[in-house]
GROMACS .gro file of C-alpha atoms in nm:
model
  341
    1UNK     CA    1   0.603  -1.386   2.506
    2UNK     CA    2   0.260  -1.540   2.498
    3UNK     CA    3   0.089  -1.226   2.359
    4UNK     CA    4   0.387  -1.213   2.075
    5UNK     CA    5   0.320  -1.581   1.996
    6UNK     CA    6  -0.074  -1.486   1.952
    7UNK     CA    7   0.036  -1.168   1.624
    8UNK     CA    8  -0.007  -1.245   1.288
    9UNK     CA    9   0.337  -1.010   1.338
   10UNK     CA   10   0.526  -1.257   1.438
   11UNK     CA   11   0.410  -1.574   1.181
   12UNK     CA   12   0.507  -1.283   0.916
   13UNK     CA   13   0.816  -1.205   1.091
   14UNK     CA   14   0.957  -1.551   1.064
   15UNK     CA   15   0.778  -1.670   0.722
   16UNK     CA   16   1.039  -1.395   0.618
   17UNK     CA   17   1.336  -1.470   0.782
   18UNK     CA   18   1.304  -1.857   0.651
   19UNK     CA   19   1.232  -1.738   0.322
   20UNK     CA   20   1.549  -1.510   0.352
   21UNK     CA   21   1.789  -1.751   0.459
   22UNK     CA   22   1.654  -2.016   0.198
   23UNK     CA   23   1.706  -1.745  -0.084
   24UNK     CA   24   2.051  -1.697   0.080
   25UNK     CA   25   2.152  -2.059   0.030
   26UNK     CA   26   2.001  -2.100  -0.326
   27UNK     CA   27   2.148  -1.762  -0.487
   28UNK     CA   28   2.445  -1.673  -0.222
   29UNK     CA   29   2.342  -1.278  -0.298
   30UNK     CA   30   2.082  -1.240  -0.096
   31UNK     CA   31   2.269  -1.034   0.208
   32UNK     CA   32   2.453  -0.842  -0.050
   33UNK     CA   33   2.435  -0.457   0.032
   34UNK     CA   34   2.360  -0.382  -0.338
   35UNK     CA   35   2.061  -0.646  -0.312
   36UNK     CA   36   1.929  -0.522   0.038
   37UNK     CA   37   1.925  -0.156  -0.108
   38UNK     CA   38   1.756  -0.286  -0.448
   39UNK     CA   39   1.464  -0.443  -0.220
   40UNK     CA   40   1.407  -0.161  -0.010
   41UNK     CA   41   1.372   0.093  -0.340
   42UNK     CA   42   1.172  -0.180  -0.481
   43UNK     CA   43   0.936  -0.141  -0.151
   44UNK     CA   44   0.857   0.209  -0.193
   45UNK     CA   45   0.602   0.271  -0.444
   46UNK     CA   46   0.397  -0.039  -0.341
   47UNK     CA   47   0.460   0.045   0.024
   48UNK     CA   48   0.328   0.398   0.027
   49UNK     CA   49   0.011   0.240  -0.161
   50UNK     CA   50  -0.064  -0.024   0.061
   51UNK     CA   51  -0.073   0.259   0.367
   52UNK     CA   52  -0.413   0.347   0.221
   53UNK     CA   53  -0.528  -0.009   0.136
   54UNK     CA   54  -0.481  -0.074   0.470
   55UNK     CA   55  -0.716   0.166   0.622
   56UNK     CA   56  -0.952   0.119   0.360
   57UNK     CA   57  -0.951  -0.260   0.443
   58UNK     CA   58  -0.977  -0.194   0.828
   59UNK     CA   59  -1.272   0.058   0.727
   60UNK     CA   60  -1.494  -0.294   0.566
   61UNK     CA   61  -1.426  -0.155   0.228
   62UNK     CA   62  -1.227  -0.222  -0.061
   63UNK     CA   63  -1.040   0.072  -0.281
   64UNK     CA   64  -0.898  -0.063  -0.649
   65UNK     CA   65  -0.864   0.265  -0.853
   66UNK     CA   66  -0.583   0.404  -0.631
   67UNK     CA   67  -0.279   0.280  -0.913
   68UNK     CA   68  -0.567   0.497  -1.201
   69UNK     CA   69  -0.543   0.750  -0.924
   70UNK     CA   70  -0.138   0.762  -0.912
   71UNK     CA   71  -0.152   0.740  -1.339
   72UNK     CA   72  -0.332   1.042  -1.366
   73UNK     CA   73  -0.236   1.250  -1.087
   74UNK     CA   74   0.126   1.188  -1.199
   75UNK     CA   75   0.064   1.234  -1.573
   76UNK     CA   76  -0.166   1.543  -1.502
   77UNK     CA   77   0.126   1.702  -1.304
   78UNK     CA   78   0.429   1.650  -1.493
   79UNK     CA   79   0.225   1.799  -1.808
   80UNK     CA   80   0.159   2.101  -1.603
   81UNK     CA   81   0.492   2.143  -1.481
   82UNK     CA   82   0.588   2.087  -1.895
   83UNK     CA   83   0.350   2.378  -2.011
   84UNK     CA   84   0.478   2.602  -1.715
   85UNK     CA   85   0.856   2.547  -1.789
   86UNK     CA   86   0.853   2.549  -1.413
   87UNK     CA   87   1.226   2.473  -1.279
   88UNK     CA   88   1.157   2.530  -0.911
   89UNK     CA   89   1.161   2.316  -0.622
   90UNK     CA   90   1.045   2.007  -0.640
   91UNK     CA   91   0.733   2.010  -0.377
   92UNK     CA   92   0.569   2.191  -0.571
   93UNK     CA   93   0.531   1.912  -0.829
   94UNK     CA   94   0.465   1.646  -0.524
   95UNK     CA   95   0.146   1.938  -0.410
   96UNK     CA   96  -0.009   1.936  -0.753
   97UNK     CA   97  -0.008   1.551  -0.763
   98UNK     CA   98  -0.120   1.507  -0.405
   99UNK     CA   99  -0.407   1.783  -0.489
  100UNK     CA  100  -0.512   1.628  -0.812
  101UNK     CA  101  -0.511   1.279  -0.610
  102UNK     CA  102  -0.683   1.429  -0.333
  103UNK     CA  103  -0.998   1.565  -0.555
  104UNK     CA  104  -1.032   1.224  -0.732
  105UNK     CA  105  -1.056   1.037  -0.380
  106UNK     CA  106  -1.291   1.323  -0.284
  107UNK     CA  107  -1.522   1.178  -0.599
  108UNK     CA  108  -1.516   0.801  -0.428
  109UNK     CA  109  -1.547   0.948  -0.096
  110UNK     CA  110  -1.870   1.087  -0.171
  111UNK     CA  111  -1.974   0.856  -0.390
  112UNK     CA  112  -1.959   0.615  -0.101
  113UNK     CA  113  -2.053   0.820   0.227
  114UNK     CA  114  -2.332   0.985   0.073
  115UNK     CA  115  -2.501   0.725  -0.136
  116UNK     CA  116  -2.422   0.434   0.070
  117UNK     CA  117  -2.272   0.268  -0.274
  118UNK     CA  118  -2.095  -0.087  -0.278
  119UNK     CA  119  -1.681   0.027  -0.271
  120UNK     CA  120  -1.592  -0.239  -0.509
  121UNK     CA  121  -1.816  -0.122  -0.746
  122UNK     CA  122  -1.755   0.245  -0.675
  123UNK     CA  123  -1.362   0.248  -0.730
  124UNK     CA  124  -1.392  -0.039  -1.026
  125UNK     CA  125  -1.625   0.233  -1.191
  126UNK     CA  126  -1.390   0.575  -1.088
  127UNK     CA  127  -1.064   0.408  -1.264
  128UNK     CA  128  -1.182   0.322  -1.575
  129UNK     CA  129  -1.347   0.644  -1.566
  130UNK     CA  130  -0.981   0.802  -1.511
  131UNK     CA  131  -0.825   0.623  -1.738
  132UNK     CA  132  -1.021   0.672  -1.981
  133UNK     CA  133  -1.041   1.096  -1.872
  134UNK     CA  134  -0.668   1.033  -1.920
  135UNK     CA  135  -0.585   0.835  -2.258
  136UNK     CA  136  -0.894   1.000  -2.439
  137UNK     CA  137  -0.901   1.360  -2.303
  138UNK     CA  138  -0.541   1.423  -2.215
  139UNK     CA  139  -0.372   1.172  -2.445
  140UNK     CA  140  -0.167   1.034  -2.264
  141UNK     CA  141   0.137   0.925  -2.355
  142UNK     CA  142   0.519   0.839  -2.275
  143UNK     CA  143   0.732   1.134  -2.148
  144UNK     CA  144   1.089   1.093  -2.133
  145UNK     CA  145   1.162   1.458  -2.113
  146UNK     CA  146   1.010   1.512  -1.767
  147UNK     CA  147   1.089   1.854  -1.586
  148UNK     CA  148   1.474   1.928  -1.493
  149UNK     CA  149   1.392   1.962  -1.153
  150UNK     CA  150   1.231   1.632  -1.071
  151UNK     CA  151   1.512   1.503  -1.299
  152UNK     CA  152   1.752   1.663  -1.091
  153UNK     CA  153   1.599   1.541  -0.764
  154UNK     CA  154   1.593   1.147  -0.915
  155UNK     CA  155   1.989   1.156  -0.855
  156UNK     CA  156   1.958   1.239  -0.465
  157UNK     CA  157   2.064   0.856  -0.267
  158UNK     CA  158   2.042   0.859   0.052
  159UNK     CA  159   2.318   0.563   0.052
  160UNK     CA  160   2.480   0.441  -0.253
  161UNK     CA  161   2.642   0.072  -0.235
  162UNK     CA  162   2.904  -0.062  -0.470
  163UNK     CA  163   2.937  -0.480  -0.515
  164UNK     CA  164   3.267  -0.498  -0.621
  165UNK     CA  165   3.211  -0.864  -0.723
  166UNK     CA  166   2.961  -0.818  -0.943
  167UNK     CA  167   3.038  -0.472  -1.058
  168UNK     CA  168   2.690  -0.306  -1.002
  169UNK     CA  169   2.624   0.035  -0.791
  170UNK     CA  170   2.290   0.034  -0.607
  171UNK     CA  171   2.138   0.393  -0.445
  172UNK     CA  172   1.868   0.410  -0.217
  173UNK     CA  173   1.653   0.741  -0.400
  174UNK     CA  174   1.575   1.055  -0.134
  175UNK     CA  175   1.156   0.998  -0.203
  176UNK     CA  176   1.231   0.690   0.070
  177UNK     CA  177   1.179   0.946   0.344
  178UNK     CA  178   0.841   1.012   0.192
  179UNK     CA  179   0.758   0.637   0.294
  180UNK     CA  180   0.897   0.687   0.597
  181UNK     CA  181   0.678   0.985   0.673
  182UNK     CA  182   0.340   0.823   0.561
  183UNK     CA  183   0.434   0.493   0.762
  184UNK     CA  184   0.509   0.759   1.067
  185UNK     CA  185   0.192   0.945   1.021
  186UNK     CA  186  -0.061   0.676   0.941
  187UNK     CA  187   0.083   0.487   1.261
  188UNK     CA  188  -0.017   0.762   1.507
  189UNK     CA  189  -0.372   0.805   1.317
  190UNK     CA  190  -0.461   0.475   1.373
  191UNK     CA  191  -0.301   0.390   1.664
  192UNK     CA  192  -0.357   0.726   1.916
  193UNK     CA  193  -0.634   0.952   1.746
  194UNK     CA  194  -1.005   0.908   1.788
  195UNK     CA  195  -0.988   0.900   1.386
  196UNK     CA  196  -0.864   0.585   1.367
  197UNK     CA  197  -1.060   0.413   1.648
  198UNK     CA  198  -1.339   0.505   1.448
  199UNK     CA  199  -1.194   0.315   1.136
  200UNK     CA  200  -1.158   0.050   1.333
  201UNK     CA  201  -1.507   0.049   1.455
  202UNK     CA  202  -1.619   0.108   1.125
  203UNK     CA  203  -1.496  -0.191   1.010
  204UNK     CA  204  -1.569  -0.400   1.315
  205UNK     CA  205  -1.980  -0.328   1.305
  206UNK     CA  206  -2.081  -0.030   1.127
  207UNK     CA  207  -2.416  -0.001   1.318
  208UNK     CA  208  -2.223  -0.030   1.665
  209UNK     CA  209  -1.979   0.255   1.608
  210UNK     CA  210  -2.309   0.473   1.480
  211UNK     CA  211  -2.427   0.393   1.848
  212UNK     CA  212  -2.081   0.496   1.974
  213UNK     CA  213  -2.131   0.784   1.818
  214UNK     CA  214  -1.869   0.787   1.544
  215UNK     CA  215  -1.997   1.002   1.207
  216UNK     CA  216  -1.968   0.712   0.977
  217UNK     CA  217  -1.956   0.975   0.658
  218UNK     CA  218  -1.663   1.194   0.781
  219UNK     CA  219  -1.477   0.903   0.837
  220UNK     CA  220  -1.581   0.755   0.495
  221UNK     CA  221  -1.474   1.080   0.357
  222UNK     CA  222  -1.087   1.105   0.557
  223UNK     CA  223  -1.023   0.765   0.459
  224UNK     CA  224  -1.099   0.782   0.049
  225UNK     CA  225  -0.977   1.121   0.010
  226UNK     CA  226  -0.648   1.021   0.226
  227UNK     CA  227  -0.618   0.701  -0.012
  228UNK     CA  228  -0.631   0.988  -0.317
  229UNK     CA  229  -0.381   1.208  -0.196
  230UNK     CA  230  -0.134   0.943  -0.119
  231UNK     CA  231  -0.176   0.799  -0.482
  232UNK     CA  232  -0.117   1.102  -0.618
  233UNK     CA  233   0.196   1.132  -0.438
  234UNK     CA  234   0.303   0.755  -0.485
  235UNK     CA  235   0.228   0.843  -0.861
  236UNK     CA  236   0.473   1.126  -0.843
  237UNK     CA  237   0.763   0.917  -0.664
  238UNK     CA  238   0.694   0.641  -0.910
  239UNK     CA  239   0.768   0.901  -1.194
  240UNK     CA  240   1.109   1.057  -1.037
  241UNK     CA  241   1.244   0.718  -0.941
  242UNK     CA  242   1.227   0.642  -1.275
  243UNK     CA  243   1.283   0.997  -1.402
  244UNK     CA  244   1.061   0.910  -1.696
  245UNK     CA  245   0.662   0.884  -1.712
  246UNK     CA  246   0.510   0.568  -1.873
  247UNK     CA  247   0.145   0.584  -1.799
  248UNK     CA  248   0.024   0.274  -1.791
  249UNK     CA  249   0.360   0.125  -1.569
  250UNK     CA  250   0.105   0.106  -1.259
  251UNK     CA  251  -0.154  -0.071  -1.411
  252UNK     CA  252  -0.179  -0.447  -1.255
  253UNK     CA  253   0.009  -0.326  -0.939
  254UNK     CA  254  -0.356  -0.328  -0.704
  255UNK     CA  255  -0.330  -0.743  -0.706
  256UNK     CA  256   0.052  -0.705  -0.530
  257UNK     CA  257  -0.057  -0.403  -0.283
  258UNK     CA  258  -0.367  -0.582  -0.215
  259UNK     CA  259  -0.185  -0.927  -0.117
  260UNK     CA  260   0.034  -0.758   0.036
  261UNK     CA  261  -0.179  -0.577   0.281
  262UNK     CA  262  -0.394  -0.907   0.327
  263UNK     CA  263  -0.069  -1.105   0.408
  264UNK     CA  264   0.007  -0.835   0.655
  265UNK     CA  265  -0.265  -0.977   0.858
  266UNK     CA  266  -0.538  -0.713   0.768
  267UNK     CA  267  -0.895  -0.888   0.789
  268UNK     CA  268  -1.094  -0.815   0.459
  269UNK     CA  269  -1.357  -0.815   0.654
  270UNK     CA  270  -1.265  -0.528   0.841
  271UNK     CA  271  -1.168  -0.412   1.203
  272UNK     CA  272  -0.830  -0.535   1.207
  273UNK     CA  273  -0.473  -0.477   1.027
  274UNK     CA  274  -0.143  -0.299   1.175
  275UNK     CA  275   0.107  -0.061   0.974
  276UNK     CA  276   0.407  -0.369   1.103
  277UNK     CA  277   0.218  -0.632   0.953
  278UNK     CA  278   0.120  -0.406   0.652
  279UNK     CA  279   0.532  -0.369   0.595
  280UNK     CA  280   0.619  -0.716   0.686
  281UNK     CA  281   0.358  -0.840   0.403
  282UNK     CA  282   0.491  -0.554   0.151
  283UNK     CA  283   0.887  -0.674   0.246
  284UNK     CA  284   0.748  -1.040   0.166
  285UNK     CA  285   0.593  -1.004  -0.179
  286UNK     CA  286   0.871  -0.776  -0.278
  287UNK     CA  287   1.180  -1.023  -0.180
  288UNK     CA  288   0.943  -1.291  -0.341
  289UNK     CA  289   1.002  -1.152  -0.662
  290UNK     CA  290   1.306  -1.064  -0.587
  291UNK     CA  291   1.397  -1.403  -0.501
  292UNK     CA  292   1.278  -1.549  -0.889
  293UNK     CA  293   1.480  -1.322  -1.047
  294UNK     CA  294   1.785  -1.418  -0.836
  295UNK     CA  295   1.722  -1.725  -0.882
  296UNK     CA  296   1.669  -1.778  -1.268
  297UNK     CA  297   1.280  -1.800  -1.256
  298UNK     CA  298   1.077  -1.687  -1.490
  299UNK     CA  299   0.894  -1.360  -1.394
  300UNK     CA  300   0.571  -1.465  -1.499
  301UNK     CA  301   0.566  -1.710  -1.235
  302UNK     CA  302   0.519  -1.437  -1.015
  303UNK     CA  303   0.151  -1.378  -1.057
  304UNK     CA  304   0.105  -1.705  -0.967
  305UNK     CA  305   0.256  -1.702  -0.634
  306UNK     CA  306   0.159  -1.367  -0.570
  307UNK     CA  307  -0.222  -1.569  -0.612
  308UNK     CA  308  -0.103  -1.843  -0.405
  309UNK     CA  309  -0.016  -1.607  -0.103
  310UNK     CA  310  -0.340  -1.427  -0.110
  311UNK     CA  311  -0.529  -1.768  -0.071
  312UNK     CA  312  -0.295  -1.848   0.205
  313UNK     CA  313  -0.312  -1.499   0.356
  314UNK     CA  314  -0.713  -1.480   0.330
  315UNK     CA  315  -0.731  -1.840   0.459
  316UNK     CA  316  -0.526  -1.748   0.775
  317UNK     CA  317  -0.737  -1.388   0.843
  318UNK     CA  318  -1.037  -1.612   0.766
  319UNK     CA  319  -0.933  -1.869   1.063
  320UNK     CA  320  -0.855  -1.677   1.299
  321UNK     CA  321  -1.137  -1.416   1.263
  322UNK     CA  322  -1.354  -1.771   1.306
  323UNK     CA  323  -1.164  -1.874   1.578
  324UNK     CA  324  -1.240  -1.521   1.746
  325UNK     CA  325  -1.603  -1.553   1.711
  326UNK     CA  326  -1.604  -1.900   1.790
  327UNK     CA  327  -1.433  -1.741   2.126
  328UNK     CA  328  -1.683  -1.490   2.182
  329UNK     CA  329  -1.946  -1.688   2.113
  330UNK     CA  330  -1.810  -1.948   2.390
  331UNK     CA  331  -1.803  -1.627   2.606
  332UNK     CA  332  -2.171  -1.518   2.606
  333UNK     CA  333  -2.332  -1.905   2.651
  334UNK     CA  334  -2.115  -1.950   2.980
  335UNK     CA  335  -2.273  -1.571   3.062
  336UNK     CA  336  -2.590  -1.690   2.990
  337UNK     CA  337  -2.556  -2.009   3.207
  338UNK     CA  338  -2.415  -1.823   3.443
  339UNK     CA  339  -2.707  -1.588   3.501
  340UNK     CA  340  -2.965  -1.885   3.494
  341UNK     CA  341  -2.779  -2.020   3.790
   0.00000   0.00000   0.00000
């Protein structure tokens, strides 16, 4: 009990559950079925995104072209897909997004392993880059006539709801299992692979896991090129949940993923985050806005409370990565007094 009191996990946990129930009592539709399903389709896009903030973050980095990533893996796709009057399966449009994804995180990738570059500046320099490749080159634009197929696969729920009192089906889309996957796979990486202790040790002291004998620049290169693939693939869920392609509907969406992640518990300092507390903090900004809308607030307002919880979430990593030190610190001058003794 004493090591679940110590999480961030747990603090999450019941920050959610309070905010829940108070929701509940304000809008009485909170526990619906219809508004349970809504929230959890609401949670994939952002929550298949913030599975590659996080290990970017645990890395001692920072990724924030990952939503130009999604825009023009998506947009590069469904154009191909267009030109090839291609009415196959529907993988095959998920493979040329994830590849297309995957090649633009290989640019960051090496852009940071091999030149030792700052992330930030790296990734704010790659998506205007492809965003500009994409609105000036490719000329981008709204497609409402997307491919059958992916049309076709838009209308697969896994469960489909019914609210009888307020008259409004809800349907929770097949491309859920895709977040289920990533959570799945990213769990085992970083929890029982020698991959993701490196991450870890990466982001803990970069010169210490060189002395362990980690290779800093394949790891560099798994984690950036992973964050690039999954965009691509978030990009190309985004587009069949809505079975139409806007591209510019992602833009503004790396504050939320990033806040989220952060709220999860993940250090941005590095060396410390979990894929529970990466969901938990994903569930909470997405019933947050949920919650405003149920409750007759503006949407705007959402910004600022999505601001107000990344304060409160950085303030909290920011404590208790002092507190740890502090700790340590404690530890080595009682060793020290010890050995004069």
């Amino acid at each position: 009990m004493k090591k679940l009191l110590r999480t961030n996990e747990f603090y999450i946990f019941l920050i959610l559950l309070l905010l829940c129930v108070f929701i509940q009592i304000q809008s009485g539709q909170f526990f619906t079925r219809n508004n349970i399903v809504d929230m959890l389709r609401a949670m994939i896009v952002p929550g298949i995104f913030s599975i590659g903030v996080l290990m970017v973050l645990v890395s001692g980095g920072i990724d924030v072209s990952f939503t130009a990533i999604a825009l023009l893996s998506m947009y590069a796709a469904t154009r191909l897909l267009m030109i090839w009057h291609y009415e196959g399966n529907v993988i095959l449009a998920f493979i040329i997004s994830g590849a297309i994804g995957l090649f633009l995180g290989l640019i960051n990738a090496a852009l940071i392993a091999f030149f030792d570059l700052p992330t930030l500046i790296v990734t704010l320099g790659t998506s205007s880059i492809f965003t500009g490749f994409m609105q000036g080159v490719l000329h981008s634009r709204e497609i409402s006539d997307i491919p059958k197929t992916m049309i076709n696969f838009s209308k697969i729920d896994l469960i489909r709801v019914y609210n009888a009192k307020l008259g409004i089906s809800s349907g929770l889309p097949a491309v859920f299992l895709i977040l289920v996957g990533l959570i799945i796979i990213a769990w085992f990486i970083l929890n029982y692979t020698m991959l993701g202790r490196g991450i870890y040790a990466l982001g803990g002291d970069r010169i210490a896991a060189q002395r362990a004998g980690f290779n800093i620049i394949k790891i560099q290169f798994f984690i950036y090129s992973f964050v690039g693939f999954i965009s691509g693939i978030a990009g190309m869920t985004r587009t069949i949940m809505m079975a139409n392609l806007h591209p510019t509907n992602l833009m503004g969406m790396e504050l939320t993923v990033i806040a989220s992640v952060v709220l999860g518990g993940t250090r941005i300092t590095g060396g410390h985050g979990t894929i529970t507390g990466t969901m938990l903090g994903v569930a909470l900004v997405t019933i947050m806005s949920n919650s405003l809308i149920l409750m007759g607030i503006p949407t705007f307002w959402q910004k600022f409370f999505t601001g107000v919880l990344i304060l409160i979430g950085t303030g909290v990593s920011a404590y208790q990565s002092m507190k740890q030190k502090n700790t340590l610190h404690g530890v080595e001058i009682d060793e020290k007094e010890l050995e004069k003794v």
